[in-house]
Amino acid sequence: MIELVDLTKKFKQIYAVKNLSMFIERGEIVGLLGPNGAGKSTAISILSSLVEPSGGDVRFENKSILKHPAPFRKVVGMVPQNIALYSDLTAEENLLFFGRIYRLRGKELERKVDEVLEQIGLTDRRRDVVKKFSGGMQRRLNIGVAMLHDPELLIMDEPTVGIDPQSRNYILETVKRLNEERKMTVLYTSHYMEEVEFLCDRIYIMDKGNLIASGTKDEIKQILSSEKTISITMERLNEEFLDSLKENPLVNRVTIGEKEVTILVPRDINIFSEIIKLAESTGIELNSVDNKTPTLEDVFLHLTGRALRD
Amino acid sequence: MIGILLAKLKSFIRNPWTFLIFTFMSMFFAFIFGGTSVEKAYVPIHAVNENIKDSFIGQQLKEQEGFHFSWMTEGDLREKIETGKAEIGVVLQENDYSIIVGVNSFNTDLVQQIISGIYQEKIEREQILLAFEQGASDESNILTEMDQAMEKPIFKIESASFRGEGAFVYDNSLHRIFGFSLFFVIYTIAYNVLPILIEKREGIWDRMILSPLKKSEMYIANLLYSFITGYLQVLVIFLMFRYVVGVDFHDRFFETLLLLIPYVFSIVALTMLITAIVKNVRQFNAVLPIIAVSMAMIGGAYWPIEIVESKLLLILAKFNPLTYGMEVLNGVAVYSYPLEELLFPISVLVLMGVTMIGLGIHLMERRHI
């Protein structure tokens, strides 16, 4: 359906996106994952024909949308990262306004507004002004506006930033439902691993403008097939213990949290006894040592040496 | 486009405070500084001889429109000047006068011109009487007949002043109303253009760009709304002063309202350019007062530009829409110029508007395809 070919965007001498190539098939949910500043928003702004790239092309049904954006714009719905709504208008007035600019009129417009309000669970609050809504409700309406014209492709730029877990779940369920019931294609960008793991069929991971991994969830996790993640929790961290871990030739990487240390070690090595010995010799009181199933977070850590939310 | 205008209108109805605050401030300052209750400049006056008050000189002083001459003793007159209650005072004698100057302002020359003119006319009348002395039985009849004849002259003579030669008419009330209206409307318009920047940053514009709406419609709707709001503000202020306070627009009220359009357009364009140049709302809030206040000072909103002597300021004034806005409004209401006389400042305002709006939209569009 959509193909990004060698896409590059340069701001002065800095590459926001560098040689990015990816594709989205009809009916799938694709995740674009990366920390803040990875280039996700720039990539989707180019993909949605809002920003001109410095190089490369974006193709929709094999035609360049950079040269002919109109056919693509008819089928795309955009959920921006910010709340792109008129805060002085009610939920209903916002939907009516954005419906009108999509040339919806009369009964059809009213029906679509009712339908969208139902989908985003704001029917009861339709006459309340947006600025009185909670963050979660505003986010839901933000998504609702993008669905008014029944888009074939929904591009969502971090749609759950800064909201409560309940609203977040509601949004994730809504996206899942739209994909299953309407076969809506979704490009979902986030820096929340668990959202992408829950929603997406395929994932692209970006960092510093570059694509660093892509594939299905399992394919990406296979990157860590030769390694495993061990999480060690303790009452307090000890420099000597940490230095010993870092110097251990079996440990590939050490990531330090508040009361937790995560290490990557070769899959076929049993390092538990060595960790316990090390803890005893450095006077550390261990709370737990867990062998974790690799997550996308671990993959990102493995690829970049940094946590996603750093 | 209509949809955008309706959405803006609804937002305006729910949140009209910017409009109301700046409208009120314009009226407040124009009312206070314009001294609409004291329309004429106050000049204390003393006559060495009581007869002068009832003579031709006294009558002529009463008829003066621009100044209120208040009779008093010389002691009181000097006290008024010493205490700063009056800028100047006039002491009248039979055939001579003296002006006591406390603050040398443009009023000094005007008062001197008026008094000198009255004395000159008095001498002329006396000369006429002398010429008729031998044959005339009744002095007052001669003068009455002459005055009547002067009211219906054989030739209608019109006099006009040339702009830029130092002579100008100053109507304090109108100047303040025009000045403060043109100044505060900059804020109202600017804060109605600013949402373009906010809507672009928040993604509302991106949504509209992806819709079938044309970009030209988006700009026209936003700028038209800003224009209407700005124009409405000045309209409310002018209506208030014309029909409630009773300020005299010298029978050119509707022409004044009409010729306000180029100025409002140029300010919409200017604020569009500012919005395109600044990067965020904070920068906009910092830059706007600097530009608006500078424009008001240089353009003659606070004081008549005719009294400015600095060549640099006068050059800067030529690049300031407010200068031409004041010129148009003063020209139409105070000088009663015909439209042809005002074509130059109107053209400059339109040219400025077109240039700035073009540049502003170009700068704003650089990010988008």
CSV table of C-alpha atoms in Angstrom, one decimal, chain A residues 48-52 73 78 80 82-86 88-90 93 97-98 101-103 142 145, chain B residues 3-4 7 10-11 14-15 199 201-204 206-213 217 367-369:
chain,number,residue,atom,x,y,z
A,48,SER,CA,1.7,11.9,5.3
A,49,SER,CA,2.8,14.4,2.6
A,50,LEU,CA,3.1,17.3,5.1
A,51,VAL,CA,6.8,17.8,5.0
A,52,GLU,CA,9.1,17.6,1.9
A,73,ARG,CA,-4.6,12.6,1.3
A,78,MET,CA,-3.8,11.8,10.8
A,80,PRO,CA,-1.0,14.3,15.6
A,82,ASN,CA,-0.5,17.3,20.0
A,83,ILE,CA,-4.2,17.8,20.7
A,84,ALA,CA,-5.2,19.3,17.4
A,85,LEU,CA,-8.6,20.5,18.4
A,86,TYR,CA,-10.4,23.8,19.0
A,88,ASP,CA,-13.2,26.5,22.9
A,89,LEU,CA,-15.6,24.3,20.9
A,90,THR,CA,-17.5,21.3,22.2
A,93,GLU,CA,-18.7,21.2,17.2
A,97,PHE,CA,-16.1,21.4,11.8
A,98,PHE,CA,-13.6,18.7,10.8
A,101,ILE,CA,-13.8,20.4,5.8
A,102,TYR,CA,-13.9,16.8,4.6
A,103,ARG,CA,-17.0,17.9,2.6
A,142,ASN,CA,-8.1,13.7,18.7
A,145,VAL,CA,-11.5,13.6,14.3
B,3,GLY,CA,-16.7,26.4,8.3
B,4,ILE,CA,-13.4,28.0,9.6
B,7,ALA,CA,-15.6,27.9,14.1
B,10,LYS,CA,-18.0,30.4,18.0
B,11,SER,CA,-14.7,30.6,19.7
B,14,ARG,CA,-17.1,31.9,24.1
B,15,ASN,CA,-13.9,33.8,24.6
B,199,GLU,CA,-2.9,25.8,15.1
B,201,ARG,CA,2.1,23.9,15.9
B,202,GLU,CA,-0.7,21.8,17.4
B,203,GLY,CA,-1.4,20.1,14.1
B,204,ILE,CA,-4.9,21.6,13.3
B,206,ASP,CA,-1.9,19.7,9.2
B,207,ARG,CA,-5.4,18.2,9.5
B,208,MET,CA,-6.8,20.9,7.3
B,209,ILE,CA,-4.0,20.5,4.7
B,210,LEU,CA,-4.8,16.8,4.5
B,211,SER,CA,-8.4,17.6,3.9
B,212,PRO,CA,-9.9,18.7,0.6
B,213,LEU,CA,-9.7,22.3,1.9
B,217,GLU,CA,-9.2,29.1,1.8
B,367,ARG,CA,7.9,24.0,5.9
B,368,HIS,CA,5.0,22.6,3.9
B,369,ILE,CA,4.7,21.1,0.5
